[in-house]
């Protein structure tokens, strides 16, 4: 009987730890536009911020297959990427995504090097996005 209680207490402790981890400070409060990549839920919070510019860094063909509403397509693999980000307001807030998260990480790094530091990326890319997608 004592071992059953210990097992139940261990299970309860595991559930409590998981619940507390899900409510960690990183997942609450205002979104930090600090160059990090965040969950789709936090990215949705970022996209909802007034004035944020959503940037899809995939190719134009990928963008046409489906993108977030109002997203601007600036292809990180295009030779004109650096010139395009040089035209961005360095004080603006930018939510950046790609297909899986790799290209958006590279884009965020290049944006920071160009002085555009208020960014947040979508962990897992558009494949992790649960919100609306626009085709075309």
PDB file of C-alpha atoms in Angstrom:
ATOM      1  CA  UNK A   1       0.000   0.000   0.000  1.00  0.00           C
ATOM      2  CA  UNK A   2       2.874   2.368   0.772  1.00  0.00           C
ATOM      3  CA  UNK A   3       4.433   1.688  -2.659  1.00  0.00           C
ATOM      4  CA  UNK A   4       1.120   2.517  -4.361  1.00  0.00           C
ATOM      5  CA  UNK A   5       0.977   5.863  -2.539  1.00  0.00           C
ATOM      6  CA  UNK A   6       4.581   6.612  -3.482  1.00  0.00           C
ATOM      7  CA  UNK A   7       3.760   5.784  -7.108  1.00  0.00           C
ATOM      8  CA  UNK A   8       0.695   8.009  -7.021  1.00  0.00           C
ATOM      9  CA  UNK A   9       2.706  10.829  -5.454  1.00  0.00           C
ATOM     10  CA  UNK A  10       5.436  10.431  -8.085  1.00  0.00           C
ATOM     11  CA  UNK A  11       2.837  10.576 -10.853  1.00  0.00           C
ATOM     12  CA  UNK A  12       1.242  13.636  -9.278  1.00  0.00           C
ATOM     13  CA  UNK A  13       4.643  15.343  -9.011  1.00  0.00           C
ATOM     14  CA  UNK A  14       5.318  14.604 -12.693  1.00  0.00           C
ATOM     15  CA  UNK A  15       1.956  16.056 -13.731  1.00  0.00           C
ATOM     16  CA  UNK A  16       2.529  19.139 -11.578  1.00  0.00           C
ATOM     17  CA  UNK A  17       6.022  19.676 -13.028  1.00  0.00           C
ATOM     18  CA  UNK A  18       4.672  19.368 -16.571  1.00  0.00           C
ATOM     19  CA  UNK A  19       1.888  21.826 -15.818  1.00  0.00           C
ATOM     20  CA  UNK A  20       4.278  24.350 -14.301  1.00  0.00           C
ATOM     21  CA  UNK A  21       6.658  24.011 -17.259  1.00  0.00           C
ATOM     22  CA  UNK A  22       3.793  24.747 -19.647  1.00  0.00           C
ATOM     23  CA  UNK A  23       3.089  27.944 -17.715  1.00  0.00           C
ATOM     24  CA  UNK A  24       6.692  29.108 -17.656  1.00  0.00           C
ATOM     25  CA  UNK A  25       7.408  32.829 -17.918  1.00  0.00           C
ATOM     26  CA  UNK A  26       8.645  32.372 -21.497  1.00  0.00           C
ATOM     27  CA  UNK A  27       5.101  31.431 -22.512  1.00  0.00           C
ATOM     28  CA  UNK A  28       3.308  34.237 -20.674  1.00  0.00           C
ATOM     29  CA  UNK A  29       3.202  37.987 -20.843  1.00  0.00           C
ATOM     30  CA  UNK A  30       4.058  40.097 -23.873  1.00  0.00           C
ATOM     31  CA  UNK A  31       6.035  38.516 -26.689  1.00  0.00           C
ATOM     32  CA  UNK A  32       9.720  39.404 -26.593  1.00  0.00           C
ATOM     33  CA  UNK A  33      10.938  40.436 -30.024  1.00  0.00           C
ATOM     34  CA  UNK A  34      14.435  39.270 -29.117  1.00  0.00           C
ATOM     35  CA  UNK A  35      15.426  37.099 -32.073  1.00  0.00           C
ATOM     36  CA  UNK A  36      14.229  33.878 -30.466  1.00  0.00           C
ATOM     37  CA  UNK A  37      12.003  31.257 -32.051  1.00  0.00           C
ATOM     38  CA  UNK A  38       8.758  30.552 -30.227  1.00  0.00           C
ATOM     39  CA  UNK A  39       5.821  28.143 -30.311  1.00  0.00           C
ATOM     40  CA  UNK A  40       2.998  28.673 -32.770  1.00  0.00           C
ATOM     41  CA  UNK A  41       0.816  29.954 -29.918  1.00  0.00           C
ATOM     42  CA  UNK A  42       3.364  32.617 -28.947  1.00  0.00           C
ATOM     43  CA  UNK A  43       3.969  33.427 -32.625  1.00  0.00           C
ATOM     44  CA  UNK A  44       0.212  34.018 -33.025  1.00  0.00           C
ATOM     45  CA  UNK A  45       0.472  36.426 -30.081  1.00  0.00           C
ATOM     46  CA  UNK A  46       3.338  38.207 -31.867  1.00  0.00           C
ATOM     47  CA  UNK A  47       1.413  38.420 -35.144  1.00  0.00           C
ATOM     48  CA  UNK A  48      -1.499  39.993 -33.250  1.00  0.00           C
ATOM     49  CA  UNK A  49       0.655  42.871 -31.947  1.00  0.00           C
ATOM     50  CA  UNK A  50      -0.311  46.194 -33.559  1.00  0.00           C
ATOM     51  CA  UNK A  51       2.192  47.239 -36.195  1.00  0.00           C
ATOM     52  CA  UNK A  52       4.067  43.954 -36.412  1.00  0.00           C
ATOM     53  CA  UNK A  53       5.225  43.034 -39.916  1.00  0.00           C
ATOM     54  CA  UNK A  54       4.972  39.336 -40.772  1.00  0.00           C
ATOM     55  CA  UNK A  55       7.759  38.158 -43.075  1.00  0.00           C
ATOM     56  CA  UNK A  56       7.720  34.872 -44.981  1.00  0.00           C
ATOM     57  CA  UNK A  57      11.317  34.112 -45.973  1.00  0.00           C
ATOM     58  CA  UNK A  58      10.500  31.175 -48.266  1.00  0.00           C
ATOM     59  CA  UNK A  59      10.653  31.214 -52.053  1.00  0.00           C
ATOM     60  CA  UNK A  60       7.877  32.961 -54.013  1.00  0.00           C
ATOM     61  CA  UNK A  61       6.584  29.540 -55.128  1.00  0.00           C
ATOM     62  CA  UNK A  62       6.316  28.321 -51.524  1.00  0.00           C
ATOM     63  CA  UNK A  63       4.676  31.608 -50.532  1.00  0.00           C
ATOM     64  CA  UNK A  64       2.069  31.172 -53.288  1.00  0.00           C
ATOM     65  CA  UNK A  65       1.228  27.678 -51.997  1.00  0.00           C
ATOM     66  CA  UNK A  66       0.117  29.184 -48.697  1.00  0.00           C
ATOM     67  CA  UNK A  67       1.223  31.954 -46.354  1.00  0.00           C
ATOM     68  CA  UNK A  68       0.048  33.760 -43.254  1.00  0.00           C
ATOM     69  CA  UNK A  69      -2.456  36.576 -43.866  1.00  0.00           C
ATOM     70  CA  UNK A  70      -0.770  39.896 -44.689  1.00  0.00           C
ATOM     71  CA  UNK A  71       2.689  38.294 -44.771  1.00  0.00           C
ATOM     72  CA  UNK A  72       5.334  39.969 -46.902  1.00  0.00           C
ATOM     73  CA  UNK A  73       7.512  37.615 -48.957  1.00  0.00           C
ATOM     74  CA  UNK A  74      11.247  38.354 -48.674  1.00  0.00           C
ATOM     75  CA  UNK A  75      13.079  35.244 -49.875  1.00  0.00           C
ATOM     76  CA  UNK A  76      16.150  34.678 -47.694  1.00  0.00           C
ATOM     77  CA  UNK A  77      17.801  32.687 -50.502  1.00  0.00           C
ATOM     78  CA  UNK A  78      17.393  35.531 -53.000  1.00  0.00           C
ATOM     79  CA  UNK A  79      20.380  37.751 -53.804  1.00  0.00           C
ATOM     80  CA  UNK A  80      18.220  40.793 -52.998  1.00  0.00           C
ATOM     81  CA  UNK A  81      17.432  39.733 -49.418  1.00  0.00           C
ATOM     82  CA  UNK A  82      20.003  41.986 -47.763  1.00  0.00           C
ATOM     83  CA  UNK A  83      18.875  44.986 -49.823  1.00  0.00           C
ATOM     84  CA  UNK A  84      15.236  44.279 -48.917  1.00  0.00           C
ATOM     85  CA  UNK A  85      15.903  44.090 -45.178  1.00  0.00           C
ATOM     86  CA  UNK A  86      18.028  47.246 -45.380  1.00  0.00           C
ATOM     87  CA  UNK A  87      14.785  49.043 -46.291  1.00  0.00           C
ATOM     88  CA  UNK A  88      12.981  47.833 -43.148  1.00  0.00           C
ATOM     89  CA  UNK A  89      12.475  50.134 -40.172  1.00  0.00           C
ATOM     90  CA  UNK A  90      15.133  49.011 -37.668  1.00  0.00           C
ATOM     91  CA  UNK A  91      12.808  49.998 -34.803  1.00  0.00           C
ATOM     92  CA  UNK A  92       9.919  47.879 -36.128  1.00  0.00           C
ATOM     93  CA  UNK A  93       8.675  44.527 -34.819  1.00  0.00           C
ATOM     94  CA  UNK A  94       8.982  41.571 -37.197  1.00  0.00           C
ATOM     95  CA  UNK A  95       7.518  38.054 -37.020  1.00  0.00           C
ATOM     96  CA  UNK A  96       9.566  35.817 -39.325  1.00  0.00           C
ATOM     97  CA  UNK A  97       8.791  32.317 -40.553  1.00  0.00           C
ATOM     98  CA  UNK A  98       9.724  29.749 -43.206  1.00  0.00           C
ATOM     99  CA  UNK A  99       8.818  26.107 -43.831  1.00  0.00           C
ATOM    100  CA  UNK A 100      10.532  24.464 -40.851  1.00  0.00           C
ATOM    101  CA  UNK A 101      12.404  27.113 -38.884  1.00  0.00           C
ATOM    102  CA  UNK A 102      15.887  26.809 -40.419  1.00  0.00           C
ATOM    103  CA  UNK A 103      15.685  29.600 -42.974  1.00  0.00           C
ATOM    104  CA  UNK A 104      13.917  31.913 -40.540  1.00  0.00           C
ATOM    105  CA  UNK A 105      16.812  31.454 -38.100  1.00  0.00           C
ATOM    106  CA  UNK A 106      19.253  32.452 -40.839  1.00  0.00           C
ATOM    107  CA  UNK A 107      17.023  35.396 -41.798  1.00  0.00           C
ATOM    108  CA  UNK A 108      16.742  36.609 -38.192  1.00  0.00           C
ATOM    109  CA  UNK A 109      20.548  36.463 -37.858  1.00  0.00           C
ATOM    110  CA  UNK A 110      21.040  38.440 -41.076  1.00  0.00           C
ATOM    111  CA  UNK A 111      18.386  40.939 -40.040  1.00  0.00           C
ATOM    112  CA  UNK A 112      20.132  41.480 -36.684  1.00  0.00           C
ATOM    113  CA  UNK A 113      23.461  41.979 -38.462  1.00  0.00           C
ATOM    114  CA  UNK A 114      21.748  44.670 -40.573  1.00  0.00           C
ATOM    115  CA  UNK A 115      20.414  46.434 -37.458  1.00  0.00           C
ATOM    116  CA  UNK A 116      16.886  44.972 -37.512  1.00  0.00           C
ATOM    117  CA  UNK A 117      16.870  43.315 -34.108  1.00  0.00           C
ATOM    118  CA  UNK A 118      13.225  43.277 -32.968  1.00  0.00           C
ATOM    119  CA  UNK A 119      12.323  39.887 -34.420  1.00  0.00           C
ATOM    120  CA  UNK A 120      10.678  36.668 -33.378  1.00  0.00           C
ATOM    121  CA  UNK A 121      10.654  33.421 -35.360  1.00  0.00           C
ATOM    122  CA  UNK A 122       8.153  30.583 -35.663  1.00  0.00           C
ATOM    123  CA  UNK A 123       9.553  27.344 -34.236  1.00  0.00           C
ATOM    124  CA  UNK A 124       8.723  24.559 -36.663  1.00  0.00           C
ATOM    125  CA  UNK A 125       7.837  26.987 -39.450  1.00  0.00           C
ATOM    126  CA  UNK A 126       4.522  27.176 -41.245  1.00  0.00           C
ATOM    127  CA  UNK A 127       4.092  23.442 -40.674  1.00  0.00           C
ATOM    128  CA  UNK A 128       3.579  24.233 -36.982  1.00  0.00           C
ATOM    129  CA  UNK A 129       1.146  27.082 -37.684  1.00  0.00           C
ATOM    130  CA  UNK A 130      -2.435  26.392 -36.584  1.00  0.00           C
ATOM    131  CA  UNK A 131      -3.937  29.668 -37.797  1.00  0.00           C
ATOM    132  CA  UNK A 132      -5.289  30.840 -41.120  1.00  0.00           C
ATOM    133  CA  UNK A 133      -3.293  30.401 -44.317  1.00  0.00           C
ATOM    134  CA  UNK A 134      -3.852  32.346 -47.544  1.00  0.00           C
ATOM    135  CA  UNK A 135      -3.216  30.673 -50.915  1.00  0.00           C
ATOM    136  CA  UNK A 136      -2.032  32.692 -53.871  1.00  0.00           C
TER     137      UNK A 136
END
